Coordinates of C-alpha atoms in Angstrom, one line a residue:
M1 CA 54.3 20.5 258.3
Q2 CA 51.1 20.3 256.2
L3 CA 51.1 24.0 255.7
K4 CA 54.7 23.9 254.4
L5 CA 53.9 21.1 252.0
K6 CA 50.9 23.0 250.6
I7 CA 53.0 26.1 250.0
L8 CA 55.7 24.0 248.3
W9 CA 53.1 22.3 246.1
I10 CA 51.6 25.6 244.9
C11 CA 55.1 27.1 244.3
C12 CA 56.1 24.1 242.2
M13 CA 52.9 24.5 240.1
L14 CA 53.5 28.2 239.4
V15 CA 57.3 28.2 238.8
G16 CA 57.7 28.4 235.1
V17 CA 60.6 26.6 233.4
T18 CA 63.1 29.2 232.4
N19 CA 63.9 28.7 228.7
A20 CA 65.5 31.2 226.3
Q21 CA 62.6 32.4 224.3
E22 CA 62.6 34.3 221.0
I23 CA 61.8 38.0 221.2
L24 CA 59.3 38.8 218.5
S25 CA 59.8 42.5 217.8
K26 CA 57.1 44.6 216.3
Q27 CA 59.2 45.1 213.1
E28 CA 59.7 41.3 212.8
A29 CA 56.0 40.7 213.3
I30 CA 55.1 43.1 210.6
K31 CA 57.7 41.6 208.2
E32 CA 56.4 38.1 208.8
T33 CA 52.8 39.2 208.3
L34 CA 53.6 41.0 205.0
E35 CA 55.4 37.9 203.8
N36 CA 53.1 35.1 205.0
N37 CA 49.6 36.3 205.8
F38 CA 47.1 34.6 203.6
G39 CA 44.9 37.7 203.1
I40 CA 47.9 39.8 202.0
E41 CA 49.1 37.1 199.6
I42 CA 45.6 37.0 198.0
A43 CA 45.6 40.8 197.7
N44 CA 49.0 40.6 196.0
N45 CA 47.7 38.0 193.6
D46 CA 44.7 40.3 192.7
L47 CA 47.1 43.2 192.2
E48 CA 49.2 41.0 189.8
I49 CA 46.1 40.3 187.8
A50 CA 45.3 44.0 187.6
E51 CA 48.9 44.6 186.4
N52 CA 48.5 42.0 183.7
N53 CA 45.2 43.6 182.6
Q54 CA 46.7 47.1 182.2
D55 CA 49.5 45.8 180.0
I56 CA 49.7 46.8 176.4
L57 CA 49.0 43.2 175.4
N58 CA 45.5 43.7 176.8
S59 CA 44.9 47.2 175.3
G60 CA 43.6 46.4 171.8
F61 CA 46.2 48.6 170.3
L62 CA 48.3 45.7 168.8
P63 CA 47.4 44.1 165.5
S64 CA 46.3 40.5 165.2
L65 CA 48.2 38.1 162.9
T66 CA 46.7 34.8 161.8
G67 CA 48.2 31.9 160.0
I68 CA 46.0 29.7 157.8
A69 CA 46.9 26.5 155.9
G70 CA 44.8 23.9 154.2
A71 CA 44.7 21.0 151.8
N72 CA 41.9 19.6 149.6
Y73 CA 41.6 16.4 147.7
N74 CA 38.7 15.5 145.3
I75 CA 38.1 12.4 143.1
E76 CA 35.1 12.4 140.8
D77 CA 33.8 11.3 137.4
Q78 CA 33.7 14.2 135.0
E79 CA 32.1 14.8 131.6
V80 CA 33.1 18.0 129.9
T81 CA 31.7 19.4 126.6
F82 CA 33.9 22.0 124.9
N83 CA 32.7 24.8 122.6
N84 CA 33.7 22.9 119.5
G85 CA 31.3 20.1 120.4
E86 CA 33.9 17.6 121.6
T87 CA 33.2 15.7 124.8
N88 CA 35.8 14.5 127.2
V89 CA 34.9 11.9 129.8
V90 CA 37.3 11.1 132.7
D91 CA 36.5 8.6 135.4
G92 CA 38.2 9.1 138.8
A93 CA 39.4 12.6 138.0
E94 CA 41.6 13.8 140.9
T95 CA 42.0 17.4 142.1
T96 CA 44.5 18.4 144.8
Q97 CA 44.8 21.9 146.2
Y98 CA 47.1 23.4 148.9
N99 CA 47.1 26.8 150.4
A100 CA 48.8 28.8 153.1
S101 CA 48.5 32.5 154.2
L102 CA 49.4 35.0 156.8
N103 CA 46.6 37.5 157.6
L104 CA 47.0 40.8 159.4
N105 CA 44.2 42.8 160.9
Y106 CA 44.6 46.2 162.6
T107 CA 42.1 48.7 163.8
L108 CA 43.3 52.1 163.0
F109 CA 40.4 54.0 164.7
D110 CA 37.5 52.7 166.7
G111 CA 36.0 55.9 168.0
L112 CA 38.5 56.3 170.8
G113 CA 36.9 53.3 172.7
R114 CA 40.1 51.4 173.2
W115 CA 42.0 54.5 174.2
Y116 CA 39.6 55.2 177.1
N117 CA 39.5 51.5 177.9
Y118 CA 43.2 51.4 178.2
K119 CA 43.2 54.4 180.5
S120 CA 40.5 52.7 182.5
L121 CA 42.6 49.6 183.0
K122 CA 45.5 51.8 184.2
E123 CA 43.2 53.3 186.8
A124 CA 42.0 49.9 187.7
Y125 CA 45.5 48.8 188.4
D126 CA 46.0 51.9 190.7
L127 CA 42.7 51.0 192.4
G128 CA 44.1 47.4 192.9
E129 CA 47.1 48.9 194.6
L130 CA 44.8 50.9 196.9
Q131 CA 42.8 47.8 197.7
A132 CA 46.0 45.9 198.5
R133 CA 47.0 48.7 200.7
Q134 CA 43.7 48.6 202.5
T135 CA 44.1 44.9 203.1
I136 CA 47.6 45.4 204.5
E137 CA 46.4 48.2 206.8
T138 CA 43.5 46.1 208.0
T139 CA 45.8 43.1 208.6
I140 CA 48.4 45.3 210.4
L141 CA 45.6 46.5 212.7
Q142 CA 44.5 42.9 213.3
L143 CA 48.2 42.0 214.0
F144 CA 48.7 44.6 216.6
S145 CA 45.3 44.0 218.3
V146 CA 46.6 40.5 219.0
Y147 CA 50.2 41.5 219.5
Y148 CA 49.3 44.1 222.2
E149 CA 46.9 41.6 223.8
V150 CA 49.8 39.2 224.2
A151 CA 51.9 42.1 225.6
R152 CA 49.0 43.1 228.0
I153 CA 48.6 39.6 229.4
T154 CA 52.4 39.3 229.7
E155 CA 52.5 42.4 231.9
N156 CA 49.5 41.2 233.8
I157 CA 51.2 37.9 234.6
E158 CA 54.2 39.9 236.0
V159 CA 51.8 41.7 238.2
L160 CA 50.0 38.5 239.3
E161 CA 53.4 36.9 240.0
Q162 CA 54.3 39.8 242.2
T163 CA 51.0 39.5 244.0
F164 CA 51.5 35.8 244.4
E165 CA 54.9 36.3 245.9
N166 CA 53.6 38.9 248.3
T167 CA 50.8 36.6 249.4
K168 CA 53.3 33.7 249.7
R169 CA 55.5 35.7 252.1
R170 CA 52.5 36.7 254.1
L171 CA 51.4 33.1 254.4
T172 CA 54.9 32.1 255.6
R173 CA 54.9 34.9 258.1
A174 CA 51.4 34.0 259.3
G175 CA 52.5 30.4 259.7
Y176 CA 55.5 31.3 261.9
S177 CA 53.5 33.8 263.9
F178 CA 50.8 31.2 264.5
E179 CA 53.4 28.6 265.7
Y180 CA 54.7 31.2 268.2
G181 CA 51.2 32.1 269.3
Q182 CA 51.4 35.7 268.0
V183 CA 48.3 35.4 265.8
N184 CA 45.2 33.2 265.7
K185 CA 44.4 30.5 263.1
L186 CA 42.2 32.9 261.2
E187 CA 45.2 34.9 259.8
V188 CA 46.6 31.7 258.4
L189 CA 43.4 30.6 256.9
N190 CA 42.9 34.0 255.2
A191 CA 46.4 33.8 253.7
E192 CA 45.7 30.3 252.5
V193 CA 42.5 31.3 250.8
D194 CA 44.2 34.3 249.2
I195 CA 47.2 32.3 247.9
V196 CA 44.8 29.8 246.3
T197 CA 42.9 32.7 244.6
D198 CA 46.2 34.2 243.4
S199 CA 47.3 30.8 242.1
I200 CA 44.1 30.4 240.1
N201 CA 44.4 33.9 238.7
L202 CA 47.9 33.2 237.6
L203 CA 47.2 29.8 236.1
N204 CA 44.2 31.3 234.1
A205 CA 46.4 34.2 232.9
R206 CA 49.1 31.9 231.7
Q207 CA 46.5 29.7 229.8
Q208 CA 45.1 32.9 228.3
L209 CA 48.6 33.9 227.2
R210 CA 49.2 30.6 225.5
S211 CA 45.8 30.9 223.6
T212 CA 46.5 34.5 222.6
K213 CA 49.9 33.6 221.3
R214 CA 48.3 30.9 219.1
D215 CA 46.0 33.6 217.8
L216 CA 49.0 35.7 216.9
T217 CA 50.7 32.8 215.1
V218 CA 47.6 32.5 212.9
V219 CA 47.9 36.1 211.8
L220 CA 51.7 35.5 211.2
N221 CA 50.9 32.2 209.5
S222 CA 53.7 30.5 211.5
D223 CA 54.0 27.4 213.8
L224 CA 51.2 27.2 216.4
Q225 CA 53.7 25.8 218.9
R226 CA 56.2 28.6 218.4
N227 CA 57.6 29.9 221.7
F228 CA 58.2 33.6 221.8
E229 CA 57.9 36.8 223.9
V230 CA 56.7 40.2 222.6
D231 CA 58.0 43.7 223.1
T232 CA 55.9 45.4 225.8
T233 CA 57.4 48.9 225.1
V234 CA 54.8 51.4 223.9
T235 CA 55.5 54.9 222.6
F236 CA 53.0 57.4 221.4
I237 CA 53.2 59.9 218.5
G238 CA 53.5 63.5 219.4
E239 CA 50.3 65.5 219.4
L240 CA 51.6 68.0 216.8
Q241 CA 52.5 65.3 214.3
L242 CA 49.2 63.6 214.9
E243 CA 47.3 66.9 214.3
E244 CA 49.2 67.2 211.0
F245 CA 48.1 63.7 210.0
V246 CA 44.5 64.6 210.8
Q247 CA 44.7 67.7 208.6
K248 CA 45.9 65.6 205.7
S249 CA 43.4 62.8 206.1
D250 CA 41.2 64.0 203.1
T251 CA 44.2 63.4 200.7
A252 CA 45.6 60.2 202.3
N253 CA 42.6 58.1 203.5
V254 CA 42.4 55.0 201.5
R255 CA 38.6 54.9 201.2
L256 CA 38.6 58.4 199.8
L257 CA 41.4 57.6 197.3
Q258 CA 39.5 54.5 196.2
A259 CA 36.3 56.6 195.7
R260 CA 38.1 59.2 193.6
K261 CA 39.8 56.4 191.6
N262 CA 36.3 54.8 190.9
I263 CA 35.1 58.2 189.6
R264 CA 37.9 58.3 187.1
I265 CA 37.2 54.8 186.0
A266 CA 33.5 55.5 185.6
D267 CA 34.4 58.6 183.6
Y268 CA 36.7 56.6 181.2
D269 CA 34.0 53.9 180.8
Y270 CA 31.5 56.6 180.0
K271 CA 33.8 58.2 177.3
A272 CA 34.6 54.7 175.9
S273 CA 30.9 53.9 175.5
K274 CA 30.4 57.0 173.3
S275 CA 32.6 55.4 170.7
V276 CA 29.4 53.8 169.5
Y277 CA 28.5 57.1 167.8
L278 CA 31.7 57.1 165.6
P279 CA 32.9 54.9 162.8
S280 CA 35.8 52.4 163.0
V281 CA 38.5 52.1 160.4
G282 CA 40.4 48.9 159.9
L283 CA 43.4 47.8 157.9
T284 CA 43.8 44.3 156.5
G285 CA 46.8 42.6 154.8
S286 CA 47.7 39.1 153.8
Y287 CA 50.4 37.1 152.1
G288 CA 49.2 33.8 150.5
W289 CA 50.4 30.8 148.6
N290 CA 48.1 28.5 146.6
E291 CA 49.0 25.3 144.5
G292 CA 46.6 23.0 142.7
Q293 CA 46.8 19.8 140.6
F294 CA 43.8 19.4 138.2
P295 CA 42.5 16.6 135.9
V296 CA 42.7 16.7 132.1
T297 CA 39.2 18.2 131.9
S298 CA 40.6 21.5 133.2
F299 CA 42.2 24.2 131.1
A300 CA 45.4 23.9 133.2
S301 CA 46.9 20.8 134.7
S302 CA 48.5 22.7 137.7
R303 CA 48.5 26.2 139.0
T304 CA 50.7 28.0 141.7
T305 CA 50.0 31.5 143.0
T306 CA 51.7 33.7 145.6
G307 CA 51.2 37.3 146.4
F308 CA 50.2 40.1 148.8
A309 CA 46.8 41.7 149.4
A310 CA 45.9 44.7 151.4
G311 CA 42.7 46.7 152.1
V312 CA 41.1 49.4 154.2
S313 CA 37.6 49.1 155.6
L314 CA 35.3 51.6 157.3
T315 CA 32.4 50.4 159.5
W316 CA 29.8 52.7 160.9
N317 CA 27.0 51.2 163.0
L318 CA 24.4 53.9 162.2
F319 CA 21.8 52.3 164.5
D320 CA 22.0 49.2 166.6
G321 CA 18.5 49.1 167.9
G322 CA 19.2 51.5 170.7
S323 CA 21.4 49.3 173.0
G324 CA 24.4 51.6 172.5
I325 CA 22.5 54.7 173.4
T326 CA 21.1 53.0 176.5
T327 CA 24.6 51.9 177.6
V328 CA 25.9 55.5 177.3
K329 CA 23.0 56.8 179.4
N330 CA 23.5 54.2 182.1
L331 CA 27.2 54.8 182.3
R332 CA 26.6 58.5 182.7
I333 CA 24.2 57.8 185.6
Q334 CA 26.8 55.4 187.1
K335 CA 29.4 58.2 186.9
D336 CA 27.0 60.6 188.8
S337 CA 26.4 57.9 191.4
Q338 CA 30.1 57.5 192.0
Q339 CA 30.3 61.3 192.6
L340 CA 27.5 61.1 195.1
L341 CA 29.2 58.1 196.8
L342 CA 32.4 60.2 197.1
Q343 CA 30.5 62.9 198.9
Q344 CA 29.0 60.3 201.3
I345 CA 32.4 58.8 202.0
E346 CA 34.0 62.2 202.6
N347 CA 31.4 62.9 205.3
E348 CA 31.9 59.5 206.8
V349 CA 35.7 59.8 206.9
K350 CA 35.5 63.2 208.5
R351 CA 33.2 61.8 211.2
D352 CA 35.3 58.7 211.7
V353 CA 38.5 60.7 212.0
A354 CA 36.9 63.1 214.5
N355 CA 35.5 60.2 216.6
A356 CA 38.8 58.3 216.5
H357 CA 40.8 61.4 217.5
D358 CA 38.4 62.0 220.4
V359 CA 38.6 58.3 221.5
Y360 CA 42.4 58.4 221.3
Q361 CA 42.7 61.6 223.4
N362 CA 40.2 60.2 226.0
R363 CA 42.1 56.8 226.3
L364 CA 45.4 58.6 226.5
E365 CA 44.1 60.7 229.4
V366 CA 42.7 57.6 231.1
Y367 CA 46.1 55.9 230.8
R368 CA 47.8 58.9 232.4
L369 CA 45.3 58.8 235.2
Q370 CA 45.8 55.1 235.7
E371 CA 49.5 55.6 235.9
Q372 CA 48.9 58.0 238.8
N373 CA 46.5 55.6 240.3
V374 CA 49.2 52.9 240.4
V375 CA 51.5 55.3 242.3
T376 CA 48.7 55.9 244.8
A377 CA 47.8 52.3 245.2
S378 CA 51.5 51.3 245.6
N379 CA 51.9 53.8 248.4
N380 CA 48.8 52.6 250.0
Y381 CA 49.9 49.0 249.9
D382 CA 53.3 49.8 251.3
R383 CA 51.8 51.7 254.2
S384 CA 49.2 48.9 254.8
Q385 CA 52.0 46.4 255.0
E386 CA 53.8 48.4 257.6
R387 CA 50.6 48.9 259.6
Y388 CA 49.8 45.1 259.3
K389 CA 53.2 44.2 260.7
L390 CA 52.5 46.6 263.6
G391 CA 49.1 44.9 264.2
Q392 CA 47.2 48.1 263.3
I393 CA 45.1 46.6 260.5
T394 CA 43.8 43.1 259.8
S395 CA 44.8 40.7 257.0
V396 CA 41.4 41.5 255.3
E397 CA 42.3 45.2 255.1
L398 CA 45.8 44.3 253.8
R399 CA 44.3 42.0 251.2
Q400 CA 42.0 44.8 250.1
A401 CA 45.0 47.1 249.6
Q402 CA 46.8 44.4 247.7
I403 CA 43.7 43.9 245.4
N404 CA 43.5 47.6 244.8
L405 CA 47.1 47.6 243.7
L406 CA 46.6 44.6 241.5
N407 CA 43.6 46.2 239.8
A408 CA 45.4 49.5 239.4
K409 CA 48.3 47.9 237.6
T410 CA 46.2 45.7 235.4
N411 CA 43.9 48.6 234.6
K412 CA 47.0 50.7 233.7
N413 CA 48.1 47.9 231.3
L414 CA 44.7 47.8 229.7
A415 CA 44.6 51.6 229.3
K416 CA 48.0 51.7 227.8
Y417 CA 47.3 49.2 225.0
E418 CA 43.8 50.6 224.4
A419 CA 45.3 54.0 223.9
K420 CA 47.9 52.6 221.5
L421 CA 45.3 50.7 219.5
A422 CA 43.2 53.9 219.3
E423 CA 46.2 55.7 218.0
L424 CA 46.8 53.0 215.3
E425 CA 43.1 53.2 214.3
L426 CA 43.4 57.0 213.9
L427 CA 46.6 56.6 211.9
Q428 CA 44.8 54.2 209.5
L429 CA 41.9 56.7 209.0
T430 CA 44.4 59.5 208.3
G431 CA 46.2 57.2 205.8
Q432 CA 49.5 57.2 207.8
L433 CA 49.5 53.7 209.3
L434 CA 52.2 52.4 207.0
N435 CA 54.3 55.6 207.2
V436 CA 55.2 55.5 210.9
D437 CA 57.5 53.5 213.1
F438 CA 55.9 51.1 215.5

């Protein structure tokens, strides 16, 4: 009776409540990440700033228009002596003046500095797009590292549940056999120890699954208490297509694209700095209105003027103390440094792609071997069960076969998801991560 109560208690603890759970597909996970992830939102904000910076409003090609208005009031004692010797004295002479004008300034030529600055801002926007893409790729990799961990633990739980059910049936059979005197108490005790071990493993796996799901909700920026299941289906890209991606990595890798974009920006900055050697030509224009009321000591009691004014100016900074020349030299050196950095990144990317490809092929082969190992371990466990029923092996030997099958299945699950993550890392390095179906 105590044995049956113990089995009932363990079963009650491990039976999960069957609720309809949301299936979080890979496509839905990607969609939620792109919409809600904090890092991607920040990257999009930075890209929006870069877009504003490369607009014509920030180029320096548009003129400036300034409105000016003013009023002046003076009261003073005046004594005026005219040419004929007469003197006129006025106490509290009042003078009021009003003015308003619109002033236009436009740089016709500045040594091509603003032209190259504008092109540099365009390149900076493209660089911002590449940086946003890199953030998205990194976040997608982070997403799937957690997503596939949830999938792995989910499949492991299924294996542990099968193991637990097999042990539970063995314990029941051992209990009946002991009651009829067919086996000794040791068989029952071994089964009880094993079912407690399986129970602990299953409880720990379920707790690990809950924690990992919370990690996934953080990447998704969704509710921590969200209840969902993930898709455990894994498909691999064909080797021919993967080889094609590897061959194109030098033109699609995001680090290489950023390095080449930085070279173009450095080149435009260098060309813009050389505008210090050339003159600048500016155009000015204004329309103004002035009105004044003057005391009797003035030749006119009031005056109103309106009119246009325009002018052209040429400014040539012949020598600025050498700071301009120094800036040009430094920017040329920075441009050369960017070229050297590109060569370094090219070597690193080639190495990383080769290593990632090798790791992927190795993990894929390990996965295939683990699949075969599961078949072997399953056959071994089935035969061990038959031999155990016939009394040809002990419960310890049966348990070892059961553990071997459990390890083979969990190792296969691990190998499967490690191979898929290696494939995703290779796709990122080749610049194709966002161009494939998951």
